[in-house]
mmCIF file of C-alpha atoms in Angstrom:
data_model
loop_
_atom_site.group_PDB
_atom_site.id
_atom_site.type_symbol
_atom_site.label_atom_id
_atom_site.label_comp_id
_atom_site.label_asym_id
_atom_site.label_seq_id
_atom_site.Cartn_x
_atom_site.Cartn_y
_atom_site.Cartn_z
ATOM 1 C CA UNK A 20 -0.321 17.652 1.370
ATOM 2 C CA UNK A 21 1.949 14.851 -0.089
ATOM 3 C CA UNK A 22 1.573 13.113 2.821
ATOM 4 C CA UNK A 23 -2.111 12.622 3.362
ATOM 5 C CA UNK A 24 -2.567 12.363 -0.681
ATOM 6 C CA UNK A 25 -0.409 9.644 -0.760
ATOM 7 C CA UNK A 26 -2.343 7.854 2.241
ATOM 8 C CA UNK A 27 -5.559 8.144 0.130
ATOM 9 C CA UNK A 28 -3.657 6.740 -3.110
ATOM 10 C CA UNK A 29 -2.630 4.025 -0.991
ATOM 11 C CA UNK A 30 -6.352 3.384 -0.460
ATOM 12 C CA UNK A 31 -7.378 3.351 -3.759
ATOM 13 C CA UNK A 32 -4.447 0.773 -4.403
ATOM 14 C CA UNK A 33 -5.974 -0.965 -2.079
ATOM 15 C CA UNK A 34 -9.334 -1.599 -2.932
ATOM 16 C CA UNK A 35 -7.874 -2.530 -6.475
ATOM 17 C CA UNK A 36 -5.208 -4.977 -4.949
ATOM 18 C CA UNK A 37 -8.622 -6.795 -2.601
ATOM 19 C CA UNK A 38 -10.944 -7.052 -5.173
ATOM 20 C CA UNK A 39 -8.366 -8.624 -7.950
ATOM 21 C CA UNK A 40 -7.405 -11.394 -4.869
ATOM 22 C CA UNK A 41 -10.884 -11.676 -4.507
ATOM 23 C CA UNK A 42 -10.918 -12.665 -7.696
ATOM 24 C CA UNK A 43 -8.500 -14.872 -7.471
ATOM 25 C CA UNK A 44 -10.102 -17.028 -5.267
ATOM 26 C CA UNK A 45 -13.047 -17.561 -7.065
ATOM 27 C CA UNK A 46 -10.734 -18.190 -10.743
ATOM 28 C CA UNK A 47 -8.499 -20.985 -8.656
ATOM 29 C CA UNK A 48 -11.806 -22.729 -7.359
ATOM 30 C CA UNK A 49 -12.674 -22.778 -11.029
ATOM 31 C CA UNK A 50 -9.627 -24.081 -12.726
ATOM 32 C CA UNK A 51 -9.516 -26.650 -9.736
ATOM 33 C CA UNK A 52 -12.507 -27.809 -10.963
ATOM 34 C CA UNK A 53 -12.988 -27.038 -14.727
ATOM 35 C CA UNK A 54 -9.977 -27.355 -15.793
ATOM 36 C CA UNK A 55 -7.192 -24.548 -16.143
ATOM 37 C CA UNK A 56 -8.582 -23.779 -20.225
ATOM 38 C CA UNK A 57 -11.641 -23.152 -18.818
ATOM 39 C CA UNK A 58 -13.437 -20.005 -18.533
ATOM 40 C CA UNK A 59 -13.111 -18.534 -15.204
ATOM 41 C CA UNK A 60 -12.975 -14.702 -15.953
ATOM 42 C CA UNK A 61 -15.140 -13.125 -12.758
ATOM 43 C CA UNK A 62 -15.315 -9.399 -12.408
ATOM 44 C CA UNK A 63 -13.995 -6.913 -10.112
ATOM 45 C CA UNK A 64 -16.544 -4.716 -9.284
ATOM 46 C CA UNK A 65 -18.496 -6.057 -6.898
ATOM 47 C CA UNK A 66 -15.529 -7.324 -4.814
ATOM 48 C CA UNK A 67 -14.521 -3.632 -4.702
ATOM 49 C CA UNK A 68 -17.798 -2.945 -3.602
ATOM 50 C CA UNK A 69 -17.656 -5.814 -0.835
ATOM 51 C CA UNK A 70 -14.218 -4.392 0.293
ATOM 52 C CA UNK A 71 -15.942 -0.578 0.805
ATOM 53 C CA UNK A 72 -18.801 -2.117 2.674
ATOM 54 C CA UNK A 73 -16.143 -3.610 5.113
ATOM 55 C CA UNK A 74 -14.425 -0.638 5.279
ATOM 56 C CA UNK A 75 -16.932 1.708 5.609
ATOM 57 C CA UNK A 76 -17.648 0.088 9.393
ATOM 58 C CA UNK A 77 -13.931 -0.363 10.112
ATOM 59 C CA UNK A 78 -13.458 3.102 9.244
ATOM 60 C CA UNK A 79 -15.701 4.424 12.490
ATOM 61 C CA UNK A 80 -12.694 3.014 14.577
ATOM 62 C CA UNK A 81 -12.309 6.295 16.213
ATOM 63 C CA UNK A 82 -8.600 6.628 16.282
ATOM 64 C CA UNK A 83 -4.606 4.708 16.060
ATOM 65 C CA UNK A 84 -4.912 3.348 19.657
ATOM 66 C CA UNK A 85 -8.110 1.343 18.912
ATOM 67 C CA UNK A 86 -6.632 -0.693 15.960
ATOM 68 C CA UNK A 87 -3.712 -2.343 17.719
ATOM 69 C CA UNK A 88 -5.528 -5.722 16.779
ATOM 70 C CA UNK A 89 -6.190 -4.736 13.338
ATOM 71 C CA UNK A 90 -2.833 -3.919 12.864
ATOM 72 C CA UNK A 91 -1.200 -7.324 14.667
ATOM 73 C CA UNK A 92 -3.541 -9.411 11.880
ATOM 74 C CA UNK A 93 -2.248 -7.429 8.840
ATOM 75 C CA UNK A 94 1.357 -8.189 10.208
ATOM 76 C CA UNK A 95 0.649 -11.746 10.540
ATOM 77 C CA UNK A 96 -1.293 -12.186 6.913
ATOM 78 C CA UNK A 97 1.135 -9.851 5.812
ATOM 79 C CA UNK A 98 4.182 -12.522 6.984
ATOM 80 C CA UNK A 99 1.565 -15.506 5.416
ATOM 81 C CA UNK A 100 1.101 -14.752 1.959
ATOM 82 C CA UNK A 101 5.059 -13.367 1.411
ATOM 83 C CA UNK A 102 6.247 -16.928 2.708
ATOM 84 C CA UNK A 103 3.536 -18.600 0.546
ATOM 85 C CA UNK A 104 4.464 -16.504 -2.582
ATOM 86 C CA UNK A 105 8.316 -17.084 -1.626
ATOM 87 C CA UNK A 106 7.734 -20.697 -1.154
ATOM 88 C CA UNK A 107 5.534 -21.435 -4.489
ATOM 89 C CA UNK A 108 8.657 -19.456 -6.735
ATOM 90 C CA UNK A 109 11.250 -21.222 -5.022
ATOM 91 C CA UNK A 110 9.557 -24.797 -5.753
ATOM 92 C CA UNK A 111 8.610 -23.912 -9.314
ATOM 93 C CA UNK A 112 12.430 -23.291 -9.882
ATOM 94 C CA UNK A 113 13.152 -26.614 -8.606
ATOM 95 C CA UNK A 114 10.571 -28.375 -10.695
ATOM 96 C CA UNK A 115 11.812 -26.644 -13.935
ATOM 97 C CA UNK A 116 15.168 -27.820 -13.130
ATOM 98 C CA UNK A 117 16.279 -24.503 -14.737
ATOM 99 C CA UNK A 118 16.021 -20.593 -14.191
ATOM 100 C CA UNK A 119 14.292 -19.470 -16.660
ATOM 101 C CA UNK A 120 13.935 -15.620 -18.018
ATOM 102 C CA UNK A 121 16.928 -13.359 -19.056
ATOM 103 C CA UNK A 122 18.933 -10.188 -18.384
ATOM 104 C CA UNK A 123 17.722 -8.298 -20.714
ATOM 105 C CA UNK A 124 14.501 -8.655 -19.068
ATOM 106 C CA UNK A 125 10.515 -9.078 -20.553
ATOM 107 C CA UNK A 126 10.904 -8.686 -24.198
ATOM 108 C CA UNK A 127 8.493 -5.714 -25.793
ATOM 109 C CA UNK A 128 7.429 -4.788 -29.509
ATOM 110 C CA UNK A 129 9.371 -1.980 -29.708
ATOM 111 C CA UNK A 130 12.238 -0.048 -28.150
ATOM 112 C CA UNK A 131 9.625 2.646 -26.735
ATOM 113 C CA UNK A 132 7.443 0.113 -25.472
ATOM 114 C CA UNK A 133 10.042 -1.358 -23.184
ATOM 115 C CA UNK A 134 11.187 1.882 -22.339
ATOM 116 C CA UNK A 135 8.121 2.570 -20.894
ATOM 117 C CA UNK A 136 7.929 -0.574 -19.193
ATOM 118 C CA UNK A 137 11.003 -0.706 -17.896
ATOM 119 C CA UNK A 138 9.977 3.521 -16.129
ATOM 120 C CA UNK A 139 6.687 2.101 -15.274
ATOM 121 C CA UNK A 140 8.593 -0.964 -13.246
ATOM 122 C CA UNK A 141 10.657 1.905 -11.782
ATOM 123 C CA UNK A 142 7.436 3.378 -9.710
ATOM 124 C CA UNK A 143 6.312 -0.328 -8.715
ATOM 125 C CA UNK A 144 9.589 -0.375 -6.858
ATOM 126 C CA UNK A 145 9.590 3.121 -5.402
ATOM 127 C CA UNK A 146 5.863 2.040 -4.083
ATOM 128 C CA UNK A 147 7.622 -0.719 -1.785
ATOM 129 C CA UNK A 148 8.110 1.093 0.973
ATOM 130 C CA UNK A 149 4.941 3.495 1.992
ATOM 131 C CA UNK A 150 5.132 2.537 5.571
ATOM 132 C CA UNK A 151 7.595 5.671 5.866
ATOM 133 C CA UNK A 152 4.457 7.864 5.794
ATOM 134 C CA UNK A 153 2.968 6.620 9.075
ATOM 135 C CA UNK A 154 5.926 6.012 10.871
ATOM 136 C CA UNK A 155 5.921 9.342 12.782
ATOM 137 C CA UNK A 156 2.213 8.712 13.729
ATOM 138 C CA UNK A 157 3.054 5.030 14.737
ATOM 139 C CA UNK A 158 6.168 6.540 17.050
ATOM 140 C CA UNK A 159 3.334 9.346 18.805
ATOM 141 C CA UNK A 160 1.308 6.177 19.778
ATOM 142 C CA UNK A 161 4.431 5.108 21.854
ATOM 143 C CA UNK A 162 5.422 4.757 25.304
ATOM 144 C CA UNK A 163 8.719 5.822 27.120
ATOM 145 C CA UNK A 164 10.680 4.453 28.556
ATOM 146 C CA UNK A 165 12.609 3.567 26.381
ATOM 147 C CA UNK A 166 12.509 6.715 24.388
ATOM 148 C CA UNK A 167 10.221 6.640 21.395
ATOM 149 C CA UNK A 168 12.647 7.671 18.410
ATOM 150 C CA UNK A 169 15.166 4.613 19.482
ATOM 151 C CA UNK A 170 12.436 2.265 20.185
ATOM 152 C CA UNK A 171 11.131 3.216 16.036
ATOM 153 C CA UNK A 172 14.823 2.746 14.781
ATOM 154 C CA UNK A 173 15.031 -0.405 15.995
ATOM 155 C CA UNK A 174 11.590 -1.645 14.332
ATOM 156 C CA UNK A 175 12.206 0.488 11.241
ATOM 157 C CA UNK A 176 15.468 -1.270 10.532
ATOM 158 C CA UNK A 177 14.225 -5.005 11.131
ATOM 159 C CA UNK A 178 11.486 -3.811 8.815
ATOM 160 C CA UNK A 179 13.226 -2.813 5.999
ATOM 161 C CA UNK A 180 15.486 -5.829 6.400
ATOM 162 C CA UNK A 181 12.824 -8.250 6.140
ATOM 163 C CA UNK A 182 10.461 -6.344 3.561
ATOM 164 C CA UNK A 183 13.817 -6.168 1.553
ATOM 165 C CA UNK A 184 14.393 -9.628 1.804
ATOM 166 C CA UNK A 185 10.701 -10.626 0.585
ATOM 167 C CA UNK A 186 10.677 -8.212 -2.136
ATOM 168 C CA UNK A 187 13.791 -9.810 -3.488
ATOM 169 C CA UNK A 188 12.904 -13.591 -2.896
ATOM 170 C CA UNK A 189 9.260 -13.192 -4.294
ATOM 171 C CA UNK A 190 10.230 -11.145 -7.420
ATOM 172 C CA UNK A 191 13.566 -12.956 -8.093
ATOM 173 C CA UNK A 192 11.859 -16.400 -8.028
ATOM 174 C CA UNK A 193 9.034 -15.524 -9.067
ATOM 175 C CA UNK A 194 11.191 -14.111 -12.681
ATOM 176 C CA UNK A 195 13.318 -17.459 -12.349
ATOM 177 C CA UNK A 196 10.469 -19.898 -12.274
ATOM 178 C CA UNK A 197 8.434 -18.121 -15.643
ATOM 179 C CA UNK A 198 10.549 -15.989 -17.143
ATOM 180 C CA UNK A 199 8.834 -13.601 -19.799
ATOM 181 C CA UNK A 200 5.483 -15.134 -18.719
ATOM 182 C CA UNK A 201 6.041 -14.030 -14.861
ATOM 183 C CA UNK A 202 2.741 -12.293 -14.237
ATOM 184 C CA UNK A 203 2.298 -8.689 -12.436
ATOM 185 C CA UNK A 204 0.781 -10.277 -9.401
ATOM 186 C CA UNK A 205 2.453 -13.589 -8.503
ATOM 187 C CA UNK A 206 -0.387 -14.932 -6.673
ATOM 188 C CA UNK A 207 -3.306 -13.860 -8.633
ATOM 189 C CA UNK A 208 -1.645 -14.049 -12.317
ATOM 190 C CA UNK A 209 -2.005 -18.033 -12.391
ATOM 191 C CA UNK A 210 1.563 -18.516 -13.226
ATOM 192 C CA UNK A 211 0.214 -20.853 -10.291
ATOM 193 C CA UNK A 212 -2.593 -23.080 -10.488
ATOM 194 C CA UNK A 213 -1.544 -25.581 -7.548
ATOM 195 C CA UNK A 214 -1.917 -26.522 -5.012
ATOM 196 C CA UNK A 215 -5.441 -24.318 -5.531
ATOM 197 C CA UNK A 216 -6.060 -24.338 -1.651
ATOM 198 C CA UNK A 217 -2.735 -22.369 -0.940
ATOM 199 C CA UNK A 218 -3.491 -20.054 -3.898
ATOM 200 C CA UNK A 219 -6.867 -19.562 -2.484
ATOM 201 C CA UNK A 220 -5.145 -19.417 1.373
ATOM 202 C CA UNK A 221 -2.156 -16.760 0.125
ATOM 203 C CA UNK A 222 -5.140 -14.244 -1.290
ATOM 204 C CA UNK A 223 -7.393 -14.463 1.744
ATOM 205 C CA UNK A 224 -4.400 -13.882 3.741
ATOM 206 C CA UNK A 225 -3.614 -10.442 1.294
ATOM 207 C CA UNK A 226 -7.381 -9.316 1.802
ATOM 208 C CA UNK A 227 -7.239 -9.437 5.440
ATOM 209 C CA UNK A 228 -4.122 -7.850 5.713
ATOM 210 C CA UNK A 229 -5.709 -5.115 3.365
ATOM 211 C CA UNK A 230 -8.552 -4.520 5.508
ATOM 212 C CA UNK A 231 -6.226 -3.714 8.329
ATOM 213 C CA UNK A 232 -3.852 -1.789 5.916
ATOM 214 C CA UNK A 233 -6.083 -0.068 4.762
ATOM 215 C CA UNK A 234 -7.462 1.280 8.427
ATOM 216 C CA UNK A 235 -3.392 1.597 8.722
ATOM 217 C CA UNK A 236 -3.343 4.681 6.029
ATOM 218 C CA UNK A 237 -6.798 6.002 6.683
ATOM 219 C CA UNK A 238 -6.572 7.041 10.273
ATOM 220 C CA UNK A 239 -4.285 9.300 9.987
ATOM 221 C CA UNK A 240 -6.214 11.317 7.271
ATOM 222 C CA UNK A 241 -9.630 11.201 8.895
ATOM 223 C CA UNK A 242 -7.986 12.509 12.394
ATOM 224 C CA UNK A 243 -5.900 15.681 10.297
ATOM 225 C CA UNK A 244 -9.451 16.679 8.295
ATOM 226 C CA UNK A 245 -11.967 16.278 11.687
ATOM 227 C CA UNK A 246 -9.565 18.132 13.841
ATOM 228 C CA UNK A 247 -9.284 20.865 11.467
ATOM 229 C CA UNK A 248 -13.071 20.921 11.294
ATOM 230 C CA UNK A 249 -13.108 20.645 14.759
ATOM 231 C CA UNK A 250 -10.979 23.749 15.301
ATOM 232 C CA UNK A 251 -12.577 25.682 12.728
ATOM 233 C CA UNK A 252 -16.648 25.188 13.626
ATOM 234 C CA UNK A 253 -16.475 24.485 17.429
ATOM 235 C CA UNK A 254 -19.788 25.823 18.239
ATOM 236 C CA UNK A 255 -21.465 23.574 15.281
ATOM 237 C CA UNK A 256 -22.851 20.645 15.918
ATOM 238 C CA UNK A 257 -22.958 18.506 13.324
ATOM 239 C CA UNK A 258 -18.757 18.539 13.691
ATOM 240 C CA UNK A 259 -18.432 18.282 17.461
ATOM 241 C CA UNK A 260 -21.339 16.390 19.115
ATOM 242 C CA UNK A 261 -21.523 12.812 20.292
ATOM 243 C CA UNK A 262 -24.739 10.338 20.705
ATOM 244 C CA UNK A 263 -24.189 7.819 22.774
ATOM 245 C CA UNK A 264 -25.506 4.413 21.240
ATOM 246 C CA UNK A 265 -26.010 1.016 22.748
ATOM 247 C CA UNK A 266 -25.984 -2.381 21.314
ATOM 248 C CA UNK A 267 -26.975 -5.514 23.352
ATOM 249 C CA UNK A 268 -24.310 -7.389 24.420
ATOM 250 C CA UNK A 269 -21.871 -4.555 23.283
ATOM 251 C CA UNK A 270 -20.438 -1.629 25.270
ATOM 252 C CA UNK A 271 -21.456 2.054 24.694
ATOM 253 C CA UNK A 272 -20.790 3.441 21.216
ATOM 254 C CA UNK A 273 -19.986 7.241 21.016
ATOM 255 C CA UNK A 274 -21.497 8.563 17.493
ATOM 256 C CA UNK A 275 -20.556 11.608 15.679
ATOM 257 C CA UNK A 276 -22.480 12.768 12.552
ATOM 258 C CA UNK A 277 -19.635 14.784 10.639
ATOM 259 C CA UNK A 278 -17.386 11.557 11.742
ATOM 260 C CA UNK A 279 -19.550 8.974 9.906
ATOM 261 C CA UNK A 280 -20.238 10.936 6.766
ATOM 262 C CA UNK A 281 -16.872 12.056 6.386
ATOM 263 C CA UNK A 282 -15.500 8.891 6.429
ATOM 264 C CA UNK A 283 -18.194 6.887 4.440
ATOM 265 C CA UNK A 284 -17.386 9.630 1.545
ATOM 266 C CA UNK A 285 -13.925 8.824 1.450
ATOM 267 C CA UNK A 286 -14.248 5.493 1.201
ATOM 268 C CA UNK A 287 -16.889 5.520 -0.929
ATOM 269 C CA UNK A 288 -14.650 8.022 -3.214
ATOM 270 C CA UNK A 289 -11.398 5.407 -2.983
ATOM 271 C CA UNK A 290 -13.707 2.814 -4.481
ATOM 272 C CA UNK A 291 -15.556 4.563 -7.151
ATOM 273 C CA UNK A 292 -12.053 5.571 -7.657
ATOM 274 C CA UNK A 293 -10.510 1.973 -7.720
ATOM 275 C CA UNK A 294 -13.502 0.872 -10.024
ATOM 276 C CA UNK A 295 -12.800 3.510 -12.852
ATOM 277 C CA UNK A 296 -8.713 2.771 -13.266
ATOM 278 C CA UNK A 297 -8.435 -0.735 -11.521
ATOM 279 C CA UNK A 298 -4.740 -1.357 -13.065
ATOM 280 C CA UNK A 299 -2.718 -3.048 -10.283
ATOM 281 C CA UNK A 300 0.966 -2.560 -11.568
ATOM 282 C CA UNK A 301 0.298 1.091 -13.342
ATOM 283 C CA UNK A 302 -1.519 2.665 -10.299
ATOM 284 C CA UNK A 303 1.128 1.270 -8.104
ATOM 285 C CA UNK A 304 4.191 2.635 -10.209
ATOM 286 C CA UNK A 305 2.093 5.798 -10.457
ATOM 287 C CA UNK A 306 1.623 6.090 -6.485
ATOM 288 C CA UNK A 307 5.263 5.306 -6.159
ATOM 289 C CA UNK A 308 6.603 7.412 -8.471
ATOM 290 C CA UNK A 309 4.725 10.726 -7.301
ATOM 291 C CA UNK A 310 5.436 10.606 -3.454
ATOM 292 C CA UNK A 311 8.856 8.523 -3.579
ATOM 293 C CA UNK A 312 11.232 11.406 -3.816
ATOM 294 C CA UNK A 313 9.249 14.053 -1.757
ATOM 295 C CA UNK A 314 8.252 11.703 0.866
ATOM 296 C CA UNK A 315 11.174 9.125 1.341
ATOM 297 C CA UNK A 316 14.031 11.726 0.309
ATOM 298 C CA UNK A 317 13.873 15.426 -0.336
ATOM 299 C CA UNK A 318 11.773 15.981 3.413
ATOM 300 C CA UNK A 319 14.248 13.816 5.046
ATOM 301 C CA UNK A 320 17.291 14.649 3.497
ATOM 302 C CA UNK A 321 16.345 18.546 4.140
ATOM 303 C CA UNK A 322 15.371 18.010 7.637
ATOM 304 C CA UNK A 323 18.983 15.919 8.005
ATOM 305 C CA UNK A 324 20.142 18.771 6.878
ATOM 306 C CA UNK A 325 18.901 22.020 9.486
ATOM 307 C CA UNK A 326 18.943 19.032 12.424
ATOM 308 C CA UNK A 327 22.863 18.261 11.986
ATOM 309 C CA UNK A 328 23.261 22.250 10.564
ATOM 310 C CA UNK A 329 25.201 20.310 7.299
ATOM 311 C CA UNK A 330 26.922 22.829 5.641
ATOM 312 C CA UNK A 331 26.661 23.724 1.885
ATOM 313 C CA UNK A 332 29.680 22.595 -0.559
ATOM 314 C CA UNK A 333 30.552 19.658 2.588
ATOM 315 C CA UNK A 334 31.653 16.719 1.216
ATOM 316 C CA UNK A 335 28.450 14.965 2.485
ATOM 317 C CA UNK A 336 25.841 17.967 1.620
ATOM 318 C CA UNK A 337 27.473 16.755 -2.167
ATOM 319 C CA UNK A 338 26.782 13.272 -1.500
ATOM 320 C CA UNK A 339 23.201 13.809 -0.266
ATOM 321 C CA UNK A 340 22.035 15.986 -2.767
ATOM 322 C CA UNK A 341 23.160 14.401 -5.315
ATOM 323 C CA UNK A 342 21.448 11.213 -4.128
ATOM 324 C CA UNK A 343 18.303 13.212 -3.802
ATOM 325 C CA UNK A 344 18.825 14.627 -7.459
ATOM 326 C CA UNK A 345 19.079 10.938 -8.556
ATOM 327 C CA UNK A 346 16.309 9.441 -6.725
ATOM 328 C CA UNK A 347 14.194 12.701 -8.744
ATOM 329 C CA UNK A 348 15.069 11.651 -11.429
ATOM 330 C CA UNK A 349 14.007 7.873 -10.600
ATOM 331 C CA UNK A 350 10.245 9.621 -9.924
ATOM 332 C CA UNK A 351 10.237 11.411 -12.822
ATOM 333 C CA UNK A 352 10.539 8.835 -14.985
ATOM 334 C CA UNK A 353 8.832 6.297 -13.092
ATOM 335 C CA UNK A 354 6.109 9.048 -13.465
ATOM 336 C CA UNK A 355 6.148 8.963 -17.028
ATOM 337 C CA UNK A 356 5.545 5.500 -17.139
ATOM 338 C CA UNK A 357 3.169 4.677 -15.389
ATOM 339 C CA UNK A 358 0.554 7.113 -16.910
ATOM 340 C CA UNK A 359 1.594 6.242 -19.962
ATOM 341 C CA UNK A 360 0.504 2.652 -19.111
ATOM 342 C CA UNK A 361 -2.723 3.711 -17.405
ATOM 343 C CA UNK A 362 -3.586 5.253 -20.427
ATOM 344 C CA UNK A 363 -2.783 2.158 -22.628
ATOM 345 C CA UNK A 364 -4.293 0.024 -20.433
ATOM 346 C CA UNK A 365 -7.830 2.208 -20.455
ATOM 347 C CA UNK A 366 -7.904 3.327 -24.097
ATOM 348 C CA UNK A 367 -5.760 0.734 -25.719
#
């Protein structure tokens, strides 16, 4: 349940995250040419709409093994915009001449504000890593030799390593070259306005790497709910038959009624979704902070657990659950924060 909620949270924070690059584009054009006092406010909604349209095609990709290309184009964006954002922090540092910003942090009006801010910044972080949730499907899509589980370590831990290392350079710099004024979304909070073209290259680089993403965390949901359906109405139609359909030039398509409305619903819902709350930071620190400690510790710790038979009172079972005890208490309050920002955010 955590699981394949999470993967449809993921969506929503998706469509937000396309449609505000989308954006983006449009407001660096702008400045480029209006000036960077000018104007340039465009609005989100029919990006997000754009963005659903895409996806409501790419989600008829009938399963994992048929996005393989999808999936080697997010990687690459993914590696295009993280250098870009890495590389436009690291030169505005050298052009101040100075690191700029504090210890203490983004000043706030009162002590409860930055208390919530400083929760709410808590769930951004525990959002970093949501590849954990399809790593188990990624792994079934393998092939042994060599066997699958050592084959996913290997990729898991150059993963980490080098989404760890991006994550620090990006929001490091990106804190040392503005300071207080560092916006939530380096490359679409114009705290850069130049060179416009890699602004405008960085975002088109984050949308396409959404599109796949996006397909990434989908899959997985749409093959749990049409198998179930599957299992549970086999005589019905609707659920279980295929039309064969032909385009020229194309190869045969196989068509499946319950298949396309399904999916068209869901991402339909993700972006009507998306459109009602479309808060980048507080719906990612909200998303974070929910499936961070059942996802990326309590199952894992529990199943480390029965799988090495740990026993209770050991000096690691100690270790371990108190780590899982602290992380809890990282989600709670990241928890806290975040909907208390989506709320501030929406009703002021």
């Amino acid at each position: 349940m955590f699981q394949y909620l999470y993967m449809y949270g993921i969506g929503i924070a998706y469509v937000i995250t396309t449609s505000t690059c989308m954006s983006a584009i449009r407001r660096s054009n702008c400045y480029h040419e209006k000036g960077h006092a000018a104007p340039c406010e465009h609005k989100d909604i029919p990006n997000m709409l754009m963005f659903g349209a895409v996806q409501i095609v790419a989600s008829q990709i009938p399963d994992f093994h048929s996005i393989k290309w999808l999936s080697v184009i997010a990687a690459i964006m993914s590696f295009a915009y993280s250098f870009t954002g890495f590389g436009l922090g690291f030169a505005e540092v050298i052009g101040n001449g100075m690191i700029k910003g504090s210890i203490a942090g983004v000043p706030a009006s009162t002590r409860t504000k930055k208390l919530w801010l400083a929760f709410q910044a808590l769930g951004d972080i525990a959002y970093s890593y949501p590849y954990a949730l399809v790593l188990l499907e990624i792994q079934d899509t393998l092939k042994s030799p060599p066997p699958e589980n050592k084959t996913m370590k290997k990729a898991s831990m150059i993963a980490m390593i080098l989404t760890t290392f991006f994550y620090l350079c990006c929001g490091c710099f990106g804190y040392a070259a503005f300071g207080n004024n560092t916006p939530g979304n380096l490359l679409t909070g114009f705290g850069f306005y130049e060179p416009y073209w890699l602004i405008d290259f960085a975002n088109a680089c984050v949308v396409l790497h959404l599109v796949g993403g996006y397909q990434l965390f989908s899959q997985p949901v749409f093959e749990f709910v049409e198998r179930w359906f599957s299992e549970k109405f086999p005589s019905n139609g609707f659920v279980n038959k295929f039309y064969k359909f032909k385009l020229p030039l194309l190869h045969c398509f196989h068509i499946n009624l319950f298949r396309i409305c399904f999916r068209t619903a869901y991402v339909v819902s993700t972006t009507a979704i998306a459109a009602v709350f479309p808060y980048f930071n507080q719906v990612l620190g909200l998303l974070g902070a929910l499936n961070f400690w059942p996802l990326a510790i309590y199952f894992p710790v529990e199943m480390y657990f029965v799988q090495n038979k740990i026993e209770a009172w050991t000096r690691k079972w100690i270790l371990l659950r108190t780590f899982s005890l602290v992380c809890l208490l990282v989600s709670i309050v990241g928890l806290i924060g975040s909907i208390e920002g989506i709320i501030t955010a929406k009703f002021g």
